[in-house]
XYZ file of N, CA and C in Angstrom:
480
model
N -45.988 111.614 54.677
C -45.791 111.665 56.160
C -45.752 113.067 56.655
N -46.578 113.472 57.514
C -46.617 114.814 57.955
C -45.905 114.982 59.271
N -45.295 115.958 59.432
C -44.434 116.234 60.755
C -45.286 117.197 61.596
N -45.175 117.010 62.872
C -45.934 117.948 63.820
C -45.020 118.713 64.499
N -45.066 120.093 64.133
C -43.859 121.005 64.627
C -43.942 121.174 66.095
N -45.174 121.103 66.783
C -45.331 121.375 68.179
C -45.996 120.162 68.804
N -45.359 119.131 69.348
C -45.909 118.010 69.922
C -46.320 118.348 71.149
N -47.433 117.531 71.595
C -48.170 117.691 72.923
C -47.166 117.057 74.058
N -46.732 117.979 74.997
C -45.946 117.512 76.012
C -46.826 117.530 77.290
N -47.152 116.442 77.961
C -47.953 116.478 79.120
C -47.387 117.320 80.246
N -48.162 118.072 80.855
C -47.679 118.981 81.951
C -47.004 120.336 81.504
N -46.805 120.409 80.251
C -46.264 121.697 79.744
C -47.334 122.311 78.769
N -47.819 121.512 77.821
C -48.984 122.114 76.991
C -50.261 121.793 77.455
N -51.202 122.530 77.120
C -52.610 122.338 77.570
C -53.062 121.064 76.746
N -53.873 120.183 77.404
C -54.553 119.079 76.807
C -55.264 119.549 75.563
N -55.288 118.862 74.545
C -56.264 119.063 73.413
C -57.559 118.873 74.015
N -58.431 119.746 73.806
C -59.868 119.469 74.303
C -60.900 120.194 73.522
N -62.199 119.765 73.663
C -63.238 120.328 72.849
C -63.578 121.686 73.553
N -64.237 122.666 72.759
C -64.634 123.841 73.229
C -65.637 123.717 74.305
N -66.460 122.742 74.446
C -67.491 122.575 75.413
C -66.737 122.329 76.769
N -65.693 121.445 76.737
C -64.965 121.074 77.982
C -64.159 122.342 78.468
N -63.685 123.090 77.585
C -63.008 124.384 77.969
C -63.979 125.287 78.694
N -65.097 125.515 77.948
C -66.233 126.415 78.584
C -66.538 125.844 80.040
N -66.729 124.547 80.167
C -67.091 124.021 81.521
C -65.945 124.274 82.542
N -64.698 124.174 82.115
C -63.555 124.477 82.926
C -63.536 125.955 83.313
N -63.779 126.830 82.425
C -63.841 128.180 82.726
C -64.970 128.646 83.644
N -66.080 127.956 83.397
C -67.159 128.184 84.358
C -66.877 127.738 85.732
N -66.198 126.542 85.948
C -65.796 126.215 87.153
C -64.873 127.131 87.845
N -63.920 127.577 87.110
C -62.855 128.621 87.716
C -63.697 129.920 88.078
N -64.623 130.213 87.208
C -65.385 131.507 87.641
C -66.318 131.316 88.875
N -66.865 129.988 89.027
C -67.712 129.822 90.239
C -66.685 129.903 91.509
N -65.564 129.217 91.280
C -64.667 129.050 92.535
C -64.145 130.517 92.904
N -63.821 131.196 91.786
C -63.411 132.666 92.180
C -64.633 133.540 92.856
N -65.774 133.381 92.246
C -66.835 134.127 92.885
C -67.015 133.599 94.175
N -67.069 132.403 94.507
C -67.125 131.886 95.931
C -66.118 132.378 96.900
N -64.942 132.362 96.356
C -63.832 132.898 97.105
C -64.011 134.361 97.447
N -64.418 135.191 96.468
C -64.696 136.672 96.656
C -65.806 136.817 97.704
N -66.845 136.004 97.670
C -67.957 136.150 98.643
C -67.462 135.726 100.034
N -66.551 134.862 100.213
C -65.988 134.554 101.446
C -65.081 135.598 101.940
N -64.277 136.269 101.113
C -63.549 137.375 101.527
C -64.409 138.626 102.035
N -65.462 138.798 101.292
C -66.313 139.981 101.753
C -67.010 139.568 103.020
N -67.657 138.316 103.125
C -68.350 138.006 104.316
C -67.477 137.826 105.545
N -66.174 137.418 105.345
C -65.250 137.207 106.520
C -64.713 138.590 106.907
N -64.966 139.595 106.067
C -64.331 140.928 106.278
C -62.816 140.968 106.106
N -62.350 139.948 105.299
C -60.896 139.947 104.961
C -60.528 140.964 104.099
N -61.569 141.590 103.266
C -61.266 142.639 102.343
C -61.586 143.973 102.919
N -61.857 143.961 104.212
C -62.116 145.277 105.001
C -60.886 146.106 105.346
N -60.776 147.177 104.849
C -59.593 148.105 105.245
C -59.571 148.200 106.760
N -60.642 148.475 107.409
C -60.777 148.621 108.834
C -60.271 147.433 109.563
N -60.518 146.280 109.109
C -60.117 145.040 109.760
C -58.554 144.926 109.618
N -58.077 145.318 108.442
C -56.590 145.164 108.182
C -55.943 146.157 109.034
N -56.535 147.459 109.168
C -55.785 148.364 110.109
C -55.855 147.966 111.483
N -57.008 147.183 111.916
C -57.005 146.791 113.332
C -55.950 145.656 113.591
N -55.574 144.944 112.524
C -54.653 143.855 112.585
C -53.244 144.523 112.825
N -52.939 145.486 111.978
C -51.617 146.130 111.922
C -51.395 146.911 113.301
N -52.571 147.366 113.976
C -52.424 148.093 115.255
C -52.609 147.054 116.526
N -52.743 145.815 116.186
C -52.730 144.847 117.181
C -54.000 145.129 118.017
N -55.168 145.509 117.441
C -56.348 145.883 118.180
C -57.395 144.708 118.110
N -57.182 143.720 117.194
C -58.108 142.592 117.037
C -57.487 141.437 116.531
N -57.895 140.300 116.920
C -57.564 139.073 116.584
C -57.994 138.490 115.293
N -59.025 139.044 114.668
C -59.896 138.706 113.656
C -59.046 138.285 112.413
N -58.153 139.255 111.899
C -57.407 138.849 110.848
C -56.148 137.922 111.047
N -55.702 137.980 112.219
C -54.678 137.018 112.655
C -55.378 135.594 112.623
N -56.530 135.421 113.058
C -57.298 134.060 112.994
C -57.506 133.627 111.582
N -57.893 134.666 110.684
C -58.180 134.195 109.307
C -56.721 133.796 108.725
N -55.716 134.603 108.804
C -54.479 134.300 108.190
C -53.884 132.992 108.759
N -54.083 132.767 110.121
C -53.650 131.545 110.801
C -54.298 130.354 110.250
N -55.667 130.389 110.135
C -56.419 129.236 109.510
C -55.907 128.977 108.028
N -55.665 130.009 107.308
C -55.179 129.903 105.882
C -53.829 129.159 105.888
N -52.968 129.466 106.827
C -51.568 128.927 106.927
C -51.771 127.318 107.317
N -52.690 127.156 108.290
C -52.891 125.847 108.749
C -53.467 124.949 107.596
N -54.399 125.507 106.856
C -54.988 124.897 105.700
C -53.914 124.553 104.719
N -53.076 125.387 104.426
C -51.906 125.249 103.574
C -50.916 124.144 103.907
N -50.642 124.089 105.292
C -49.805 123.166 105.806
C -50.375 121.724 105.628
N -51.615 121.587 105.960
C -52.429 120.297 105.903
C -52.416 119.827 104.527
N -52.849 120.660 103.533
C -53.070 120.331 102.242
C -51.748 119.917 101.552
N -50.649 120.607 101.878
C -49.259 120.416 101.310
C -48.846 119.126 101.806
N -49.057 118.718 103.101
C -48.561 117.460 103.722
C -49.445 116.277 102.951
N -50.707 116.608 102.773
C -51.570 115.587 102.128
C -51.102 115.352 100.610
N -50.868 116.358 99.953
C -50.250 116.212 98.619
C -49.044 115.394 98.628
N -48.185 115.679 99.399
C -46.766 115.087 99.401
C -46.987 113.552 99.722
N -47.954 113.148 100.506
C -48.155 111.715 100.896
C -49.100 110.897 100.053
N -49.993 111.558 99.418
C -51.055 110.838 98.782
C -50.681 110.364 97.341
N -49.695 110.961 96.637
C -49.432 110.525 95.350
C -50.459 110.746 94.349
N -51.351 111.875 94.626
C -52.487 112.195 93.707
C -51.867 112.578 92.379
N -52.684 112.353 91.387
C -52.372 112.643 90.009
C -52.982 113.793 89.443
N -52.401 114.561 88.551
C -52.955 115.707 87.799
C -54.026 115.134 86.812
N -54.677 116.172 86.101
C -55.707 115.680 85.067
C -55.064 114.961 83.898
N -53.678 115.280 83.645
C -53.004 114.513 82.568
C -52.228 113.355 83.065
N -52.527 112.851 84.284
C -51.991 111.572 84.762
C -50.588 111.712 85.552
N -49.989 112.885 85.555
C -48.715 112.950 86.209
C -48.947 113.135 87.718
N -47.901 112.509 88.332
C -48.061 112.557 89.924
C -47.619 113.989 90.361
N -48.383 114.646 91.257
C -48.140 115.992 91.701
C -46.992 115.875 92.730
N -45.931 116.610 92.590
C -44.872 116.687 93.536
C -44.775 118.046 94.039
N -44.616 118.136 95.350
C -44.361 119.466 96.073
C -42.776 119.356 96.422
N -41.993 120.151 95.747
C -40.645 120.144 95.968
C -40.222 121.117 97.055
N -39.153 120.723 97.837
C -38.590 121.635 98.843
C -38.072 122.842 98.302
N -38.130 123.903 99.169
C -37.592 125.170 98.838
C -35.980 125.263 98.979
N -35.367 126.133 98.271
C -33.903 126.214 98.563
C -33.664 126.873 100.017
N -32.582 126.503 100.553
C -32.247 127.228 101.859
C -31.845 128.585 101.647
N -32.113 129.460 102.650
C -31.739 130.831 102.469
C -32.778 131.730 103.264
N -32.449 132.852 103.612
C -33.414 133.817 104.286
C -33.601 135.084 103.594
N -32.577 135.469 102.731
C -32.745 136.819 102.308
C -34.005 137.041 101.449
N -34.244 136.056 100.532
C -35.462 136.319 99.681
C -36.759 136.375 100.570
N -36.748 135.638 101.635
C -38.080 135.651 102.441
C -38.139 136.953 103.084
N -37.072 137.468 103.707
C -37.028 138.835 104.450
C -37.349 139.920 103.395
N -36.627 139.935 102.262
C -36.872 141.196 101.432
C -38.248 140.973 100.690
N -38.657 139.666 100.460
C -39.969 139.564 99.820
C -41.160 139.880 100.918
N -40.994 139.458 102.054
C -41.805 139.744 103.226
C -41.980 141.295 103.435
N -40.841 141.867 103.455
C -40.842 143.384 103.573
C -41.557 144.138 102.532
N -41.196 143.774 101.292
C -41.965 144.341 100.088
C -43.456 144.157 100.083
N -43.827 142.932 100.461
C -45.184 142.660 100.616
C -45.759 143.419 101.627
N -45.199 143.459 102.772
C -45.836 144.118 104.011
C -45.972 145.519 103.812
N -44.934 146.225 103.184
C -45.042 147.664 102.848
C -46.143 147.948 101.882
N -46.279 147.127 100.877
C -47.322 147.292 99.791
C -48.664 147.154 100.497
N -48.743 146.210 101.359
C -50.024 145.845 102.058
C -50.355 146.889 102.982
N -49.409 147.479 103.767
C -49.698 148.661 104.643
C -50.057 149.900 103.923
N -49.353 150.164 102.843
C -49.687 151.404 102.035
C -51.087 151.282 101.354
N -51.336 150.174 100.790
C -52.608 150.000 100.035
C -53.752 149.648 101.008
N -53.502 148.958 102.098
C -54.615 148.569 102.997
C -55.181 147.330 102.594
N -54.673 146.636 101.590
C -55.120 145.406 101.147
C -53.940 144.458 100.631
N -54.100 143.149 100.825
C -53.051 142.235 100.218
C -53.731 142.051 98.777
N -52.920 141.378 97.882
C -53.350 141.226 96.524
C -54.649 140.507 96.267
N -54.999 139.552 97.047
C -56.183 138.745 96.908
C -57.442 139.639 96.794
N -57.770 140.408 97.823
C -59.063 141.161 97.852
C -59.063 142.264 96.777
N -58.082 142.625 96.043
C -58.105 143.805 95.075
C -59.256 143.418 94.102
N -59.340 142.345 93.571
C -60.494 142.071 92.603
C -61.808 141.928 93.374
N -61.758 141.442 94.594
C -63.102 141.460 95.293
C -63.568 142.800 95.549
N -62.756 143.683 95.936
C -63.069 145.099 96.227
C -63.604 145.781 94.974
N -62.934 145.573 93.863
C -63.279 146.054 92.526
C -64.769 145.597 92.217
N -65.097 144.367 92.476
C -66.338 143.678 92.283
C -67.497 144.304 93.127
N -66.899 144.891 94.433
C -67.824 145.448 95.376
C -68.016 146.945 94.951
N -67.379 147.485 93.949
C -67.551 148.837 93.477
C -66.500 149.862 94.261
N -65.495 149.324 94.774
C -64.473 150.180 95.340
C -63.386 150.637 94.327
N -63.765 151.567 93.579
C -63.032 151.949 92.334
C -61.626 152.425 92.544
N -61.276 153.027 93.778
C -59.838 153.425 93.961
C -59.014 152.276 93.908
N -59.532 150.905 93.993
C -58.643 149.908 93.945
C -58.023 149.654 92.599
N -58.472 150.374 91.629
C -57.920 150.393 90.344
C -56.443 150.826 90.323
N -56.241 151.841 91.080
C -54.926 152.426 91.365
C -54.099 151.313 92.001
N -54.599 150.667 92.953
C -53.819 149.630 93.631
C -53.431 148.367 92.695
N -54.443 148.006 91.844
C -54.255 147.014 90.857
C -53.111 147.435 89.821
N -53.108 148.710 89.437
C -52.107 149.244 88.486
C -50.779 149.106 89.104
N -50.636 149.487 90.369
C -49.283 149.374 91.018
C -48.888 147.982 91.328
N -49.842 147.098 91.558
C -49.528 145.576 91.833
C -49.042 145.074 90.440
N -49.679 145.515 89.450
C -49.222 144.998 88.011
C -47.810 145.591 87.722
N -47.548 146.805 88.028
C -46.248 147.425 87.916
C -45.260 146.736 88.671
N -45.550 146.542 89.814
C -44.523 145.746 90.830
C -44.300 144.364 90.248
N -45.162 143.650 89.760
C -44.945 142.365 89.101
C -44.016 142.576 87.866
N -44.319 143.522 87.091
C -43.496 143.703 85.939
C -42.060 144.008 86.264
N -41.913 144.944 87.324
C -40.620 145.391 87.844
C -39.856 144.096 88.366
N -40.458 143.260 88.995
C -39.889 141.934 89.595
C -39.321 141.194 88.396
N -40.251 141.063 87.267
C -39.748 140.254 86.213
C -38.510 140.825 85.528
N -38.492 142.240 85.443
C -37.380 142.820 84.780
C -36.180 142.796 85.603
N -36.284 142.777 86.956
C -35.157 142.802 87.816
C -34.786 141.506 88.445
N -35.372 140.444 88.114
C -35.326 139.097 88.618
C -33.874 138.607 88.721
N -33.178 138.756 87.601
C -31.892 138.102 87.530
C -30.959 138.853 88.587
N -31.221 140.161 88.890
C -30.353 140.904 89.748
C -30.795 140.842 91.267
N -31.805 140.124 91.598
C -32.223 140.072 92.953
C -31.673 138.767 93.580
N -31.471 138.702 94.968
C -31.072 137.635 95.673
C -32.181 136.416 95.730
N -31.838 135.385 95.206
C -32.838 134.292 95.315
C -32.263 133.130 96.005
């Protein structure tokens, strides 16, 4: 009798799959990411000038894009909560409520906003701009990764 030291736990471990299925999944993610990047470029969401217009309240363009993204998120979250849809491994997808509190949202929003204002981009378009050949975004990516690492290192000391 052989023992299995690492049992498969649905929702925690990846499903055992063939390499062909894994390659198909990776191709699907690549195509979705590519499509998202094209949408970011064509909608000018990755444009430094459009972002500056937004921060100066000179144009509604970016507010409209962000508002439509928030509305899409609200609708899809409501649909997920009501539909009882299942994940690939058969588990019901649950959207849990957030903890009450305001500090983490204020501090997180301020940190995100300062970084966005200094860099001229939010994290999403960094890779899009790199793909478009805007090489100074490598510096922005480096500091985004550094900030992510710092959060992980300081997470236990921050208000959550």
